[in-house]
Amino acid sequence: MEEKDKNKKTEEELKKDTDENEELSLDDSNKENDTDDEKDYVTREINLDDLYDGAINNTVVIDPITNKEVLMSNKKPNYTILGVALAIIILLLLYYLNNKSSFGRKTTDVEPNTTVNTRTTQDIESEYGTLTCTYKSNSDAESQDVTYTANYENSQITTTSFNYVVISNSNNNTSAVIEDLKTQYETFFINNASVSGNTVSFQSNGAGFTFSVETNYNRTGFDGLNVVDGQTILYVKPSKDDTVDSLEDAYQNKGFSCSRTNTSE
C-alpha cells in the first residue's frame, strides 16, 4: 500500500515537471515567433555614447542578413572642403572670362590723341591802318575842303577825325551857302559838344568857318549824338557797328575819294 502511494506521488511530480517544461517551451516559442514577425528591413540602433566612453555620433545597426552588429560612422558632409572647391571653380571661371573669352567685354575704338595748335591771323599778325577820305568843292562864291580819317586795328575802328573848312572866295562878303552851312555846323557843335568820347570844335570868321570832330570809339556814347536830318550832310554819324569797309562806302557815296594805308606788326 505504501508502495502504491509512493508510485502515485512520483507520477504526479513527473506530470508537474512535464507541464512546467511545456510552459517554458511555449514561452520560448512565442519569443522566437515575435522575433520572426519583425520585418527584415527593420534595424535597431544603439547609441554608442551609452555603451562606450568617448564615442561620438556613431551608431550600431543590425545587419538584416547576418544579424550581426555593424558600426556606422557619421556621414555629415564636410562643408569646408566643399567651400574651398567651389571657390576654386569660381576663380577659374572668372579667369577664363577675363582672359580667354570676349563675353561681357565692350570694344572701344581708341583714336590717336593728336594735338593741333592753331593760331588765328590776329594772333600771328596784327594789322593797323588808316582810312583817309577827302572832299573838295570850289565855286565862285566859296571853297569847301573836308578831310576824314579813321584809324583801325584788324578792321576795328579805334579813332576818327572829321575836319571841315569853308572859305569865301569873295572879298566883300560871304555867300548864302556859307551862312547856311555855318548855321548847321554851329548847331551840331552846340548839341554834341558834351557827348562823351567826342571832341567837337567850331570857329567862324568873316571869311568862313572851321569845324572838327574827333571821336574815340572806345569811349563814345553813340546814342547821345544828335544829328539833324538834312543838315551837316557831309558828316557820317558814327556807330558802334562801323567797320573800315562800311565807313569807306558811306563817305564814297557822299562824293569823297578814299584810300587806305596798312601797317602790319
PDB file of C-alpha atoms in Angstrom:
ATOM      1  CA  MET A   1       0.000   0.000   0.000  1.00  0.00           C
ATOM      2  CA  GLU A   2       2.700   2.395   0.826  1.00  0.00           C
ATOM      3  CA  GLU A   3       4.495   1.451  -2.329  1.00  0.00           C
ATOM      4  CA  LYS A   4       1.427   2.379  -4.412  1.00  0.00           C
ATOM      5  CA  ASP A   5       1.185   5.752  -2.772  1.00  0.00           C
ATOM      6  CA  LYS A   6       4.840   6.378  -3.477  1.00  0.00           C
ATOM      7  CA  ASN A   7       4.455   5.485  -7.126  1.00  0.00           C
ATOM      8  CA  LYS A   8       1.406   7.689  -7.436  1.00  0.00           C
ATOM      9  CA  LYS A   9       3.288  10.610  -5.943  1.00  0.00           C
ATOM     10  CA  THR A  10       6.152  10.077  -8.319  1.00  0.00           C
ATOM     11  CA  GLU A  11       3.800  10.129 -11.297  1.00  0.00           C
ATOM     12  CA  GLU A  12       2.251  13.399 -10.155  1.00  0.00           C
ATOM     13  CA  GLU A  13       5.685  15.034  -9.791  1.00  0.00           C
ATOM     14  CA  LEU A  14       6.691  13.867 -13.236  1.00  0.00           C
ATOM     15  CA  LYS A  15       3.499  15.218 -14.683  1.00  0.00           C
ATOM     16  CA  LYS A  16       4.083  18.566 -12.975  1.00  0.00           C
ATOM     17  CA  ASP A  17       7.638  18.755 -14.300  1.00  0.00           C
ATOM     18  CA  THR A  18       6.386  17.925 -17.751  1.00  0.00           C
ATOM     19  CA  ASP A  19       3.780  20.690 -17.601  1.00  0.00           C
ATOM     20  CA  GLU A  20       6.397  23.229 -16.479  1.00  0.00           C
ATOM     21  CA  ASN A  21       8.735  22.232 -19.294  1.00  0.00           C
ATOM     22  CA  GLU A  22       5.930  22.586 -21.794  1.00  0.00           C
ATOM     23  CA  GLU A  23       5.136  26.057 -20.495  1.00  0.00           C
ATOM     24  CA  LEU A  24       8.802  27.086 -20.775  1.00  0.00           C
ATOM     25  CA  SER A  25       8.987  25.677 -24.281  1.00  0.00           C
ATOM     26  CA  LEU A  26       5.809  27.543 -25.175  1.00  0.00           C
ATOM     27  CA  ASP A  27       7.266  30.824 -23.841  1.00  0.00           C
ATOM     28  CA  ASP A  28      10.479  30.347 -25.843  1.00  0.00           C
ATOM     29  CA  SER A  29       8.474  29.514 -28.919  1.00  0.00           C
ATOM     30  CA  ASN A  30       6.397  32.691 -28.529  1.00  0.00           C
ATOM     31  CA  LYS A  31       9.543  34.798 -28.168  1.00  0.00           C
ATOM     32  CA  GLU A  32      11.024  33.281 -31.296  1.00  0.00           C
ATOM     33  CA  ASN A  33       7.795  33.875 -33.150  1.00  0.00           C
ATOM     34  CA  ASP A  34       7.803  37.514 -32.035  1.00  0.00           C
ATOM     35  CA  THR A  35      11.314  37.883 -33.329  1.00  0.00           C
ATOM     36  CA  ASP A  36      10.448  36.198 -36.595  1.00  0.00           C
ATOM     37  CA  ASP A  37       7.462  38.513 -37.000  1.00  0.00           C
ATOM     38  CA  GLU A  38       9.760  41.562 -37.253  1.00  0.00           C
ATOM     39  CA  LYS A  39      10.354  42.792 -40.779  1.00  0.00           C
ATOM     40  CA  ASP A  40      13.710  42.061 -42.332  1.00  0.00           C
ATOM     41  CA  TYR A  41      14.466  45.730 -43.150  1.00  0.00           C
ATOM     42  CA  VAL A  42      13.930  46.977 -39.601  1.00  0.00           C
ATOM     43  CA  THR A  43      17.199  47.827 -37.815  1.00  0.00           C
ATOM     44  CA  ARG A  44      17.718  48.535 -34.191  1.00  0.00           C
ATOM     45  CA  GLU A  45      20.079  51.361 -33.321  1.00  0.00           C
ATOM     46  CA  ILE A  46      22.192  51.565 -30.227  1.00  0.00           C
ATOM     47  CA  ASN A  47      23.849  54.852 -29.284  1.00  0.00           C
ATOM     48  CA  LEU A  48      27.487  54.118 -28.511  1.00  0.00           C
ATOM     49  CA  ASP A  49      27.523  57.046 -26.067  1.00  0.00           C
ATOM     50  CA  ASP A  50      25.527  54.773 -23.762  1.00  0.00           C
ATOM     51  CA  LEU A  51      27.937  51.841 -24.252  1.00  0.00           C
ATOM     52  CA  TYR A  52      31.429  53.296 -24.709  1.00  0.00           C
ATOM     53  CA  ASP A  53      33.301  56.271 -23.285  1.00  0.00           C
ATOM     54  CA  GLY A  54      34.484  58.745 -25.951  1.00  0.00           C
ATOM     55  CA  ALA A  55      32.194  57.530 -28.757  1.00  0.00           C
ATOM     56  CA  ILE A  56      30.968  60.478 -30.873  1.00  0.00           C
ATOM     57  CA  ASN A  57      27.866  60.361 -33.057  1.00  0.00           C
ATOM     58  CA  ASN A  58      28.377  56.730 -34.115  1.00  0.00           C
ATOM     59  CA  THR A  59      25.630  54.108 -34.282  1.00  0.00           C
ATOM     60  CA  VAL A  60      25.455  50.310 -34.339  1.00  0.00           C
ATOM     61  CA  VAL A  61      22.982  48.690 -36.690  1.00  0.00           C
ATOM     62  CA  ILE A  62      21.941  45.062 -37.097  1.00  0.00           C
ATOM     63  CA  ASP A  63      22.686  43.630 -40.492  1.00  0.00           C
ATOM     64  CA  PRO A  64      19.364  42.046 -41.563  1.00  0.00           C
ATOM     65  CA  ILE A  65      21.169  39.259 -43.441  1.00  0.00           C
ATOM     66  CA  THR A  66      23.870  38.222 -40.994  1.00  0.00           C
ATOM     67  CA  ASN A  67      22.114  39.519 -37.874  1.00  0.00           C
ATOM     68  CA  LYS A  68      25.469  40.964 -36.824  1.00  0.00           C
ATOM     69  CA  GLU A  69      26.081  44.375 -35.313  1.00  0.00           C
ATOM     70  CA  VAL A  70      27.765  46.841 -37.721  1.00  0.00           C
ATOM     71  CA  LEU A  71      29.401  50.141 -36.602  1.00  0.00           C
ATOM     72  CA  MET A  72      28.276  53.053 -38.812  1.00  0.00           C
ATOM     73  CA  SER A  73      30.272  56.341 -38.889  1.00  0.00           C
ATOM     74  CA  ASN A  74      28.688  59.790 -39.144  1.00  0.00           C
ATOM     75  CA  LYS A  75      28.119  60.743 -42.787  1.00  0.00           C
ATOM     76  CA  LYS A  76      27.699  64.528 -42.425  1.00  0.00           C
ATOM     77  CA  PRO A  77      29.209  66.404 -45.431  1.00  0.00           C
ATOM     78  CA  ASN A  78      32.475  68.292 -44.991  1.00  0.00           C
ATOM     79  CA  TYR A  79      31.398  71.850 -45.778  1.00  0.00           C
ATOM     80  CA  THR A  80      34.945  73.244 -45.558  1.00  0.00           C
ATOM     81  CA  ILE A  81      36.190  71.104 -48.425  1.00  0.00           C
ATOM     82  CA  LEU A  82      33.080  71.876 -50.466  1.00  0.00           C
ATOM     83  CA  GLY A  83      33.561  75.618 -49.907  1.00  0.00           C
ATOM     84  CA  VAL A  84      37.216  75.526 -50.975  1.00  0.00           C
ATOM     85  CA  ALA A  85      36.378  73.538 -54.095  1.00  0.00           C
ATOM     86  CA  LEU A  86      33.569  75.925 -55.029  1.00  0.00           C
ATOM     87  CA  ALA A  87      35.839  78.962 -54.557  1.00  0.00           C
ATOM     88  CA  ILE A  88      38.496  77.428 -56.828  1.00  0.00           C
ATOM     89  CA  ILE A  89      35.898  76.751 -59.515  1.00  0.00           C
ATOM     90  CA  ILE A  90      34.616  80.346 -59.355  1.00  0.00           C
ATOM     91  CA  LEU A  91      38.147  81.790 -59.594  1.00  0.00           C
ATOM     92  CA  LEU A  92      38.957  79.625 -62.598  1.00  0.00           C
ATOM     93  CA  LEU A  93      35.721  80.691 -64.294  1.00  0.00           C
ATOM     94  CA  LEU A  94      36.444  84.395 -63.714  1.00  0.00           C
ATOM     95  CA  TYR A  95      39.988  83.987 -65.024  1.00  0.00           C
ATOM     96  CA  TYR A  96      38.661  82.359 -68.171  1.00  0.00           C
ATOM     97  CA  LEU A  97      36.060  85.056 -68.756  1.00  0.00           C
ATOM     98  CA  ASN A  98      38.584  87.874 -68.283  1.00  0.00           C
ATOM     99  CA  ASN A  99      41.450  86.435 -70.320  1.00  0.00           C
ATOM    100  CA  LYS A 100      40.166  83.847 -72.737  1.00  0.00           C
ATOM    101  CA  SER A 101      36.674  84.991 -73.620  1.00  0.00           C
ATOM    102  CA  SER A 102      35.163  88.141 -75.114  1.00  0.00           C
ATOM    103  CA  PHE A 103      31.937  87.649 -73.167  1.00  0.00           C
ATOM    104  CA  GLY A 104      30.875  90.840 -71.389  1.00  0.00           C
ATOM    105  CA  ARG A 105      33.600  92.937 -72.977  1.00  0.00           C
ATOM    106  CA  LYS A 106      32.887  96.242 -74.700  1.00  0.00           C
ATOM    107  CA  THR A 107      35.111  97.047 -77.638  1.00  0.00           C
ATOM    108  CA  THR A 108      36.089 100.696 -77.875  1.00  0.00           C
ATOM    109  CA  ASP A 109      37.944 102.160 -80.802  1.00  0.00           C
ATOM    110  CA  VAL A 110      40.628 104.467 -79.476  1.00  0.00           C
ATOM    111  CA  GLU A 111      41.811 107.096 -81.865  1.00  0.00           C
ATOM    112  CA  PRO A 112      45.306 108.548 -81.619  1.00  0.00           C
ATOM    113  CA  ASN A 113      45.425 111.630 -79.444  1.00  0.00           C
ATOM    114  CA  THR A 114      46.546 114.379 -81.752  1.00  0.00           C
ATOM    115  CA  THR A 115      47.018 117.914 -80.534  1.00  0.00           C
ATOM    116  CA  VAL A 116      46.755 120.597 -83.159  1.00  0.00           C
ATOM    117  CA  ASN A 117      47.929 124.050 -82.294  1.00  0.00           C
ATOM    118  CA  THR A 118      46.139 126.688 -84.323  1.00  0.00           C
ATOM    119  CA  ARG A 119      46.747 130.386 -84.310  1.00  0.00           C
ATOM    120  CA  THR A 120      44.460 132.909 -85.905  1.00  0.00           C
ATOM    121  CA  THR A 121      45.706 135.608 -88.202  1.00  0.00           C
ATOM    122  CA  GLN A 122      45.099 138.112 -85.428  1.00  0.00           C
ATOM    123  CA  ASP A 123      47.375 136.176 -83.053  1.00  0.00           C
ATOM    124  CA  ILE A 124      50.118 135.863 -85.626  1.00  0.00           C
ATOM    125  CA  GLU A 125      49.953 139.318 -87.167  1.00  0.00           C
ATOM    126  CA  SER A 126      48.082 142.464 -86.163  1.00  0.00           C
ATOM    127  CA  GLU A 127      47.077 144.820 -88.937  1.00  0.00           C
ATOM    128  CA  TYR A 128      46.992 148.545 -88.286  1.00  0.00           C
ATOM    129  CA  GLY A 129      45.890 151.119 -90.815  1.00  0.00           C
ATOM    130  CA  THR A 130      44.281 154.424 -91.627  1.00  0.00           C
ATOM    131  CA  LEU A 131      41.379 155.159 -93.919  1.00  0.00           C
ATOM    132  CA  THR A 132      41.631 158.628 -95.461  1.00  0.00           C
ATOM    133  CA  CYS A 133      38.755 160.247 -97.344  1.00  0.00           C
ATOM    134  CA  THR A 134      38.834 163.754 -98.875  1.00  0.00           C
ATOM    135  CA  TYR A 135      36.251 166.058-100.395  1.00  0.00           C
ATOM    136  CA  LYS A 136      36.874 169.305-102.275  1.00  0.00           C
ATOM    137  CA  SER A 137      34.381 171.730-103.797  1.00  0.00           C
ATOM    138  CA  ASN A 138      35.205 175.084-105.421  1.00  0.00           C
ATOM    139  CA  SER A 139      32.861 177.704-106.817  1.00  0.00           C
ATOM    140  CA  ASP A 140      32.985 181.410-107.472  1.00  0.00           C
ATOM    141  CA  ALA A 141      31.450 182.068-104.052  1.00  0.00           C
ATOM    142  CA  GLU A 142      33.208 179.585-101.735  1.00  0.00           C
ATOM    143  CA  SER A 143      35.620 176.685-101.357  1.00  0.00           C
ATOM    144  CA  GLN A 144      34.910 173.580 -99.245  1.00  0.00           C
ATOM    145  CA  ASP A 145      37.645 171.246 -98.073  1.00  0.00           C
ATOM    146  CA  VAL A 146      36.900 168.146 -95.935  1.00  0.00           C
ATOM    147  CA  THR A 147      39.364 165.545 -94.655  1.00  0.00           C
ATOM    148  CA  TYR A 148      38.150 162.443 -92.851  1.00  0.00           C
ATOM    149  CA  THR A 149      40.469 159.840 -91.277  1.00  0.00           C
ATOM    150  CA  ALA A 150      39.667 156.604 -89.474  1.00  0.00           C
ATOM    151  CA  ASN A 151      42.317 154.631 -87.627  1.00  0.00           C
ATOM    152  CA  TYR A 152      41.688 150.900 -87.275  1.00  0.00           C
ATOM    153  CA  GLU A 153      43.217 147.716 -85.902  1.00  0.00           C
ATOM    154  CA  ASN A 154      42.271 144.421 -87.537  1.00  0.00           C
ATOM    155  CA  SER A 155      39.300 146.128 -89.218  1.00  0.00           C
ATOM    156  CA  GLN A 156      38.014 147.507 -85.895  1.00  0.00           C
ATOM    157  CA  ILE A 157      37.733 151.305 -85.752  1.00  0.00           C
ATOM    158  CA  THR A 158      39.639 152.944 -82.911  1.00  0.00           C
ATOM    159  CA  THR A 159      39.513 156.725 -83.568  1.00  0.00           C
ATOM    160  CA  THR A 160      38.182 159.042 -86.289  1.00  0.00           C
ATOM    161  CA  SER A 161      38.696 162.681 -87.201  1.00  0.00           C
ATOM    162  CA  PHE A 162      36.459 164.941 -89.352  1.00  0.00           C
ATOM    163  CA  ASN A 163      37.827 168.373 -90.365  1.00  0.00           C
ATOM    164  CA  TYR A 164      35.714 170.758 -92.436  1.00  0.00           C
ATOM    165  CA  VAL A 165      36.936 174.154 -93.720  1.00  0.00           C
ATOM    166  CA  VAL A 166      34.745 176.603 -95.664  1.00  0.00           C
ATOM    167  CA  ILE A 167      36.231 179.808 -97.092  1.00  0.00           C
ATOM    168  CA  SER A 168      34.530 182.572 -99.045  1.00  0.00           C
ATOM    169  CA  ASN A 169      36.009 183.382-102.442  1.00  0.00           C
ATOM    170  CA  SER A 170      34.509 186.889-102.340  1.00  0.00           C
ATOM    171  CA  ASN A 171      36.489 189.624-100.716  1.00  0.00           C
ATOM    172  CA  ASN A 172      33.428 191.655 -99.869  1.00  0.00           C
ATOM    173  CA  ASN A 173      31.053 189.209 -98.159  1.00  0.00           C
ATOM    174  CA  THR A 174      30.193 185.559 -97.571  1.00  0.00           C
ATOM    175  CA  SER A 175      27.713 183.735 -99.720  1.00  0.00           C
ATOM    176  CA  ALA A 176      24.319 182.442 -98.632  1.00  0.00           C
ATOM    177  CA  VAL A 177      25.691 178.910 -98.933  1.00  0.00           C
ATOM    178  CA  ILE A 178      28.414 179.679 -96.416  1.00  0.00           C
ATOM    179  CA  GLU A 179      25.947 181.249 -93.993  1.00  0.00           C
ATOM    180  CA  ASP A 180      23.633 178.217 -94.210  1.00  0.00           C
ATOM    181  CA  LEU A 181      26.485 175.767 -93.662  1.00  0.00           C
ATOM    182  CA  LYS A 182      27.789 177.878 -90.780  1.00  0.00           C
ATOM    183  CA  THR A 183      24.398 177.662 -89.029  1.00  0.00           C
ATOM    184  CA  GLN A 184      24.172 173.864 -89.475  1.00  0.00           C
ATOM    185  CA  TYR A 185      27.612 173.028 -88.098  1.00  0.00           C
ATOM    186  CA  GLU A 186      27.382 175.539 -85.271  1.00  0.00           C
ATOM    187  CA  THR A 187      24.110 173.869 -84.194  1.00  0.00           C
ATOM    188  CA  PHE A 188      25.865 170.474 -84.306  1.00  0.00           C
ATOM    189  CA  PHE A 189      28.604 171.866 -82.085  1.00  0.00           C
ATOM    190  CA  ILE A 190      26.072 173.167 -79.553  1.00  0.00           C
ATOM    191  CA  ASN A 191      24.132 169.878 -79.422  1.00  0.00           C
ATOM    192  CA  ASN A 192      27.095 167.489 -79.173  1.00  0.00           C
ATOM    193  CA  ALA A 193      29.975 169.324 -77.516  1.00  0.00           C
ATOM    194  CA  SER A 194      29.367 167.492 -74.219  1.00  0.00           C
ATOM    195  CA  VAL A 195      28.842 163.969 -75.613  1.00  0.00           C
ATOM    196  CA  SER A 196      31.361 161.538 -74.095  1.00  0.00           C
ATOM    197  CA  GLY A 197      34.086 160.379 -76.440  1.00  0.00           C
ATOM    198  CA  ASN A 198      33.608 163.243 -78.888  1.00  0.00           C
ATOM    199  CA  THR A 199      35.664 166.397 -79.100  1.00  0.00           C
ATOM    200  CA  VAL A 200      33.786 168.987 -81.164  1.00  0.00           C
ATOM    201  CA  SER A 201      35.118 172.400 -82.107  1.00  0.00           C
ATOM    202  CA  PHE A 202      33.689 175.276 -84.186  1.00  0.00           C
ATOM    203  CA  GLN A 203      35.311 178.561 -85.188  1.00  0.00           C
ATOM    204  CA  SER A 204      33.944 181.205 -87.565  1.00  0.00           C
ATOM    205  CA  ASN A 205      35.154 184.494 -89.012  1.00  0.00           C
ATOM    206  CA  GLY A 206      34.154 186.883 -91.731  1.00  0.00           C
ATOM    207  CA  ALA A 207      35.655 184.691 -94.429  1.00  0.00           C
ATOM    208  CA  GLY A 208      34.078 181.412 -93.352  1.00  0.00           C
ATOM    209  CA  PHE A 209      34.343 178.787 -90.589  1.00  0.00           C
ATOM    210  CA  THR A 210      36.232 175.728 -89.394  1.00  0.00           C
ATOM    211  CA  PHE A 211      34.531 172.669 -87.900  1.00  0.00           C
ATOM    212  CA  SER A 212      36.084 169.464 -86.497  1.00  0.00           C
ATOM    213  CA  VAL A 213      35.020 166.319 -84.617  1.00  0.00           C
ATOM    214  CA  GLU A 214      37.374 163.767 -83.077  1.00  0.00           C
ATOM    215  CA  THR A 215      35.761 160.519 -81.937  1.00  0.00           C
ATOM    216  CA  ASN A 216      37.175 157.775 -79.686  1.00  0.00           C
ATOM    217  CA  TYR A 217      35.242 154.561 -80.461  1.00  0.00           C
ATOM    218  CA  ASN A 218      36.228 153.009 -77.134  1.00  0.00           C
ATOM    219  CA  ARG A 219      34.589 155.804 -75.155  1.00  0.00           C
ATOM    220  CA  THR A 220      31.905 157.268 -77.357  1.00  0.00           C
ATOM    221  CA  GLY A 221      28.291 157.357 -76.259  1.00  0.00           C
ATOM    222  CA  PHE A 222      26.892 156.794 -79.729  1.00  0.00           C
ATOM    223  CA  ASP A 223      23.262 157.105 -78.649  1.00  0.00           C
ATOM    224  CA  GLY A 224      23.922 160.604 -77.294  1.00  0.00           C
ATOM    225  CA  LEU A 225      24.920 162.143 -80.621  1.00  0.00           C
ATOM    226  CA  ASN A 226      22.289 164.452 -82.092  1.00  0.00           C
ATOM    227  CA  VAL A 227      22.387 164.891 -85.867  1.00  0.00           C
ATOM    228  CA  VAL A 228      19.573 166.856 -87.529  1.00  0.00           C
ATOM    229  CA  ASP A 229      18.218 165.211 -90.672  1.00  0.00           C
ATOM    230  CA  GLY A 230      19.097 167.086 -93.855  1.00  0.00           C
ATOM    231  CA  GLN A 231      21.910 169.032 -92.187  1.00  0.00           C
ATOM    232  CA  THR A 232      25.663 168.520 -91.938  1.00  0.00           C
ATOM    233  CA  ILE A 233      25.225 166.154 -94.863  1.00  0.00           C
ATOM    234  CA  LEU A 234      28.944 165.656 -95.380  1.00  0.00           C
ATOM    235  CA  TYR A 235      29.348 164.199 -91.876  1.00  0.00           C
ATOM    236  CA  VAL A 236      28.557 160.497 -91.221  1.00  0.00           C
ATOM    237  CA  LYS A 237      27.211 159.822 -87.733  1.00  0.00           C
ATOM    238  CA  PRO A 238      29.460 157.233 -86.031  1.00  0.00           C
ATOM    239  CA  SER A 239      28.047 153.890 -84.880  1.00  0.00           C
ATOM    240  CA  LYS A 240      29.334 151.021 -82.763  1.00  0.00           C
ATOM    241  CA  ASP A 241      28.866 148.732 -85.783  1.00  0.00           C
ATOM    242  CA  ASP A 242      31.197 150.755 -88.029  1.00  0.00           C
ATOM    243  CA  THR A 243      33.925 148.946 -89.924  1.00  0.00           C
ATOM    244  CA  VAL A 244      36.573 150.170 -92.323  1.00  0.00           C
ATOM    245  CA  ASP A 245      34.538 148.934 -95.262  1.00  0.00           C
ATOM    246  CA  SER A 246      31.240 150.452 -94.106  1.00  0.00           C
ATOM    247  CA  LEU A 247      32.791 153.875 -93.449  1.00  0.00           C
ATOM    248  CA  GLU A 248      34.621 153.847 -96.748  1.00  0.00           C
ATOM    249  CA  ASP A 249      31.392 153.080 -98.601  1.00  0.00           C
ATOM    250  CA  ALA A 250      29.445 155.747 -96.695  1.00  0.00           C
ATOM    251  CA  TYR A 251      31.898 158.557 -97.477  1.00  0.00           C
ATOM    252  CA  GLN A 252      32.382 157.496-101.093  1.00  0.00           C
ATOM    253  CA  ASN A 253      28.606 157.736-101.539  1.00  0.00           C
ATOM    254  CA  LYS A 254      28.867 161.420-100.464  1.00  0.00           C
ATOM    255  CA  GLY A 255      31.446 162.149-103.152  1.00  0.00           C
ATOM    256  CA  PHE A 256      34.627 161.562-101.130  1.00  0.00           C
ATOM    257  CA  SER A 257      37.756 159.945-102.513  1.00  0.00           C
ATOM    258  CA  CYS A 258      39.134 157.311-100.112  1.00  0.00           C
ATOM    259  CA  SER A 259      42.353 155.362 -99.718  1.00  0.00           C
ATOM    260  CA  ARG A 260      43.937 153.092 -97.118  1.00  0.00           C
ATOM    261  CA  THR A 261      47.389 152.725 -95.670  1.00  0.00           C
ATOM    262  CA  ASN A 262      48.138 149.482 -93.808  1.00  0.00           C
ATOM    263  CA  THR A 263      50.868 148.659 -91.322  1.00  0.00           C
ATOM    264  CA  SER A 264      51.407 145.110 -90.046  1.00  0.00           C
ATOM    265  CA  GLU A 265      53.183 144.081 -86.844  1.00  0.00           C
TER     266      GLU A 265
END
